[in-house]
């Protein structure tokens, strides 16, 4: 039996999943932990932004709280990865060195394309996704995958996310028509630069990331669906999605925090977080979204399970 811990350090949140894997390959998720660390908060707007001291302190505290959980477990394997915020940071090496020194954790900074591929593995192994466009909107980046006949045909990571867009266009509180127009125009131009994206015309979107999942949670609360946070495989048509987005952008931060299904700690970044998927839906003339609870961490787990199966097969030969 192995305890396999996956830590995902993003721009907005830090998450950990621990899975107990048996000798026969069966597995059970035993822990799901999340801390909102806002690692990319108040980065200077340059090609090489700098992680700020307060954000680093929050992240170190979160990682220590995770360590207190996994250090008690036997036969432990840890895979810790960092994405957009750490990937872009000018003080990346200093930050990772401090994590190693204070937490004893080695974090791998993965490329955006690797992040997108892990997202794909998490989705394709848990949802019937044959032909679609997958979009994972994080705090500092947006991963897109064109899935054709169940395979990742094209994939890319774009530098747009909930925190970065909210800070760039001032979307944290009341949003004006001008701010929203500028944001969506900016995102549309980025999508236009992705040559293969039009090959996803009319395909459904499979949506990952906290901001995208919030669309589903708000709708499920409005419909009084029990266990509204269980959104894996949930489907929404375009009209319901646009109505929900309209409800969100009509409110200031305090009003958004009061919307059932919308976590209060996302109220100041939720508009920026929803814009990429909403814009992509219009860009591709898609009529529905399918929501996935599984993404990067689950993708890493499936990769690990595949490797274990291959090792066991070699031993038995």
XYZ file of C-alpha atoms in Angstrom:
317
model
C 0.000 0.000 0.000
C 1.229 3.473 -0.937
C 0.081 6.930 0.133
C 0.432 9.172 -2.911
C 0.208 12.911 -2.199
C -0.161 15.445 -4.996
C 0.321 19.143 -4.207
C -0.758 21.728 -6.766
C 0.557 25.233 -6.074
C -1.318 27.652 -8.293
C -1.610 31.410 -8.580
C -4.708 31.587 -6.402
C -4.890 28.408 -4.349
C -2.753 25.605 -3.012
C -4.382 22.170 -3.038
C -3.410 18.715 -1.901
C -4.955 15.332 -2.649
C -3.776 12.161 -0.924
C -4.691 8.819 -2.447
C -4.186 5.397 -0.860
C -3.124 2.951 -3.572
C -3.403 -0.793 -2.980
C -1.152 -3.505 -4.411
C -3.810 -4.494 -6.960
C -3.989 -0.947 -8.357
C -7.257 0.008 -6.654
C -7.227 3.340 -4.893
C -9.160 5.541 -2.492
C -8.837 9.314 -2.042
C -8.338 9.938 1.675
C -7.619 13.685 1.836
C -8.600 16.767 -0.163
C -7.203 20.019 1.240
C -7.262 23.559 -0.099
C -5.861 26.900 1.036
C -6.414 30.201 -0.772
C -2.900 31.660 -0.844
C -3.147 34.260 -3.663
C 0.494 33.658 -4.553
C 0.291 35.958 -7.582
C -1.360 38.844 -5.702
C 0.118 42.301 -6.368
C 2.860 41.068 -8.682
C 4.497 43.876 -10.589
C 3.139 43.951 -14.149
C 6.237 42.946 -16.100
C 7.366 39.962 -18.131
C 9.128 38.766 -14.995
C 6.792 39.506 -12.055
C 7.919 39.141 -8.469
C 6.217 37.063 -5.792
C 5.449 39.350 -2.867
C 6.524 38.640 0.750
C 2.969 38.394 2.141
C 1.951 35.961 -0.598
C 5.051 33.850 0.025
C 4.335 33.781 3.766
C 0.740 32.625 3.148
C 1.984 29.901 0.843
C 4.641 28.665 3.263
C 1.999 28.505 6.029
C -0.328 26.501 3.775
C 2.410 24.058 2.806
C 3.336 23.574 6.474
C -0.293 22.751 7.277
C -0.243 20.163 4.470
C 3.026 18.713 5.786
C 1.452 18.221 9.205
C -1.037 15.890 7.504
C 1.177 13.847 5.174
C 4.139 13.466 7.536
C 2.113 11.054 9.669
C 1.454 8.678 6.766
C 3.447 5.502 6.025
C 4.956 4.598 2.642
C 4.534 8.144 1.365
C 5.255 9.442 -2.136
C 4.908 13.169 -2.822
C 4.568 14.894 -6.167
C 4.465 18.675 -5.753
C 4.098 20.965 -8.748
C 3.833 24.714 -9.220
C 2.181 26.469 -12.126
C 1.771 29.992 -13.550
C 2.671 32.265 -10.624
C 5.880 30.424 -9.770
C 6.639 29.722 -13.420
C 6.764 33.440 -14.276
C 8.346 34.742 -11.078
C 11.701 36.504 -11.192
C 12.360 35.279 -7.630
C 11.353 31.689 -8.389
C 14.617 30.103 -7.256
C 14.689 32.063 -4.002
C 11.079 31.102 -3.285
C 11.628 27.392 -3.994
C 14.773 27.403 -1.862
C 12.804 28.845 1.044
C 10.101 26.192 0.618
C 12.770 23.488 0.706
C 14.404 25.027 3.771
C 11.242 25.663 5.823
C 8.954 22.854 4.669
C 11.395 20.255 3.361
C 9.465 20.027 0.114
C 10.840 19.889 -3.417
C 8.452 21.573 -5.853
C 8.673 21.007 -9.587
C 7.767 24.022 -11.721
C 5.975 22.531 -14.717
C 5.530 24.128 -18.159
C 2.059 25.280 -19.156
C 1.781 22.544 -21.772
C 2.506 19.891 -19.136
C -0.171 21.439 -16.923
C -2.623 21.236 -19.828
C -1.713 17.597 -20.474
C -2.270 16.627 -16.835
C -5.652 18.394 -17.012
C -6.442 16.314 -20.088
C -5.511 13.068 -18.297
C -7.718 14.009 -15.347
C -10.673 14.689 -17.633
C -10.381 11.920 -20.222
C -10.105 9.223 -17.533
C -13.252 10.328 -15.686
C -15.629 11.830 -18.267
C -16.885 10.592 -21.663
C -15.043 13.272 -23.645
C -14.656 12.308 -27.305
C -14.672 15.650 -29.129
C -14.534 18.895 -27.154
C -12.411 21.854 -26.131
C -11.148 21.672 -22.572
C -10.527 24.931 -20.696
C -8.926 25.203 -17.268
C -8.983 28.755 -15.907
C -6.621 29.239 -12.987
C -5.421 32.300 -11.163
C -2.667 33.237 -13.598
C -3.113 31.089 -16.678
C -5.657 29.370 -18.878
C -4.988 25.940 -20.371
C -6.762 24.873 -23.572
C -6.842 21.385 -25.083
C -8.523 20.379 -28.320
C -9.702 16.799 -27.779
C -10.409 14.850 -30.969
C -11.571 11.220 -30.820
C -10.556 11.152 -27.164
C -6.979 12.280 -27.878
C -5.243 15.556 -27.025
C -4.841 16.912 -30.567
C -3.571 20.375 -29.579
C -2.813 22.033 -26.265
C -1.598 25.408 -25.034
C -1.271 27.515 -21.900
C -2.229 31.195 -22.141
C -1.222 33.966 -19.669
C -4.773 34.899 -18.629
C -6.451 33.962 -15.355
C -8.775 35.024 -12.582
C -6.227 37.020 -10.585
C -4.224 38.410 -13.509
C -7.259 39.652 -15.465
C -8.958 41.058 -12.358
C -5.861 43.067 -11.427
C -5.050 44.155 -14.983
C -8.530 45.535 -15.724
C -9.728 46.481 -12.219
C -12.512 43.898 -12.029
C -12.273 43.339 -8.273
C -15.316 45.396 -7.284
C -18.032 47.045 -9.390
C -17.379 46.360 -13.072
C -18.164 49.017 -15.662
C -19.232 48.287 -19.235
C -15.943 49.766 -20.428
C -13.861 47.521 -18.159
C -15.751 44.424 -19.247
C -15.460 45.344 -22.925
C -11.712 45.934 -22.622
C -11.235 42.628 -20.812
C -13.210 40.550 -23.292
C -11.551 42.265 -26.268
C -8.136 41.506 -24.765
C -9.066 37.832 -24.281
C -10.610 37.567 -27.773
C -7.376 38.812 -29.344
C -5.420 36.149 -27.469
C -7.808 33.437 -28.659
C -7.476 34.750 -32.219
C -3.740 34.145 -31.997
C -4.233 30.411 -31.395
C -4.356 29.088 -34.966
C -5.928 25.703 -34.196
C -8.673 26.966 -31.906
C -11.180 27.394 -34.740
C -11.017 23.634 -35.215
C -13.089 23.479 -32.052
C -15.975 25.414 -33.608
C -19.371 24.289 -32.244
C -17.823 21.723 -29.894
C -18.866 21.595 -26.222
C -16.527 23.069 -23.614
C -15.258 20.918 -20.771
C -14.518 23.360 -17.961
C -12.090 23.050 -15.064
C -10.835 25.448 -12.416
C -12.511 27.089 -9.445
C -13.969 30.024 -11.356
C -15.546 27.809 -14.004
C -16.889 25.394 -11.417
C -18.504 28.347 -9.691
C -20.756 28.797 -12.739
C -22.094 25.296 -12.145
C -22.395 25.731 -8.373
C -24.410 28.957 -8.688
C -26.757 27.287 -11.165
C -27.185 24.201 -8.981
C -28.003 26.382 -5.981
C -30.541 28.326 -8.037
C -32.148 25.028 -9.031
C -32.085 23.793 -5.400
C -30.057 20.721 -6.359
C -28.871 18.754 -3.351
C -25.091 18.552 -2.875
C -24.650 21.569 -5.155
C -20.841 21.291 -5.043
C -20.869 17.870 -6.743
C -20.547 19.260 -10.265
C -18.526 16.522 -11.994
C -20.236 15.804 -15.304
C -22.824 18.558 -14.802
C -23.997 20.170 -18.055
C -25.297 23.669 -18.729
C -26.684 25.206 -21.898
C -25.453 28.567 -23.168
C -28.501 30.594 -22.060
C -28.186 29.403 -18.453
C -24.480 30.202 -18.474
C -24.964 33.714 -19.838
C -27.747 34.384 -17.319
C -25.472 33.330 -14.479
C -22.600 35.477 -15.748
C -24.971 38.429 -16.063
C -26.016 37.935 -12.428
C -22.365 38.007 -11.344
C -21.228 41.063 -13.311
C -24.260 43.091 -12.204
C -23.044 43.038 -8.583
C -20.175 44.692 -6.769
C -17.822 42.539 -4.675
C -20.128 42.559 -1.649
C -23.113 41.624 -3.799
C -21.190 38.816 -5.469
C -20.118 37.444 -2.086
C -23.797 37.063 -1.212
C -24.663 34.990 -4.306
C -25.475 31.409 -3.237
C -22.872 28.994 -4.605
C -20.162 31.651 -4.966
C -17.404 31.370 -2.354
C -16.796 34.683 -0.577
C -13.024 34.418 -1.066
C -13.575 34.433 -4.842
C -15.869 37.456 -4.958
C -13.124 39.889 -5.979
C -11.674 37.722 -8.766
C -14.691 35.829 -10.077
C -15.449 38.163 -12.996
C -11.899 37.860 -14.298
C -12.097 34.132 -13.652
C -15.259 33.618 -15.681
C -14.334 35.797 -18.664
C -12.028 33.296 -20.459
C -14.600 30.469 -20.580
C -17.481 32.822 -21.404
C -15.438 34.453 -24.163
C -14.331 31.070 -25.493
C -17.908 29.862 -25.619
C -18.852 32.822 -27.802
C -15.632 32.560 -29.837
C -16.367 28.921 -30.743
C -20.139 29.341 -30.971
C -20.484 26.517 -28.463
C -23.905 25.827 -26.967
C -22.979 23.972 -23.769
C -20.478 23.439 -21.000
C -19.624 20.206 -19.218
C -17.952 20.670 -15.837
C -15.137 18.544 -14.453
C -14.104 18.250 -10.830
C -10.948 16.468 -11.950
C -7.900 18.061 -13.497
C -4.182 18.426 -12.829
C -3.944 16.506 -9.545
C -6.028 13.637 -10.875
C -3.999 13.635 -14.088
C -0.812 13.205 -12.076
C -2.476 10.351 -10.166
C -3.487 8.565 -13.395
C 0.036 8.967 -14.763
C 1.406 7.448 -11.537
C -1.061 4.533 -11.668
C -0.057 3.837 -15.272
C 3.626 3.831 -14.311
C 2.950 1.443 -11.413
C 1.020 -0.897 -13.699
C 3.874 -0.915 -16.227
C 6.431 -1.631 -13.476
C 4.336 -4.497 -12.131
C 3.948 -5.927 -15.644
C 7.740 -5.957 -16.129
C 8.253 -7.673 -12.782
C 5.758 -10.411 -13.648
C 7.317 -11.101 -17.074
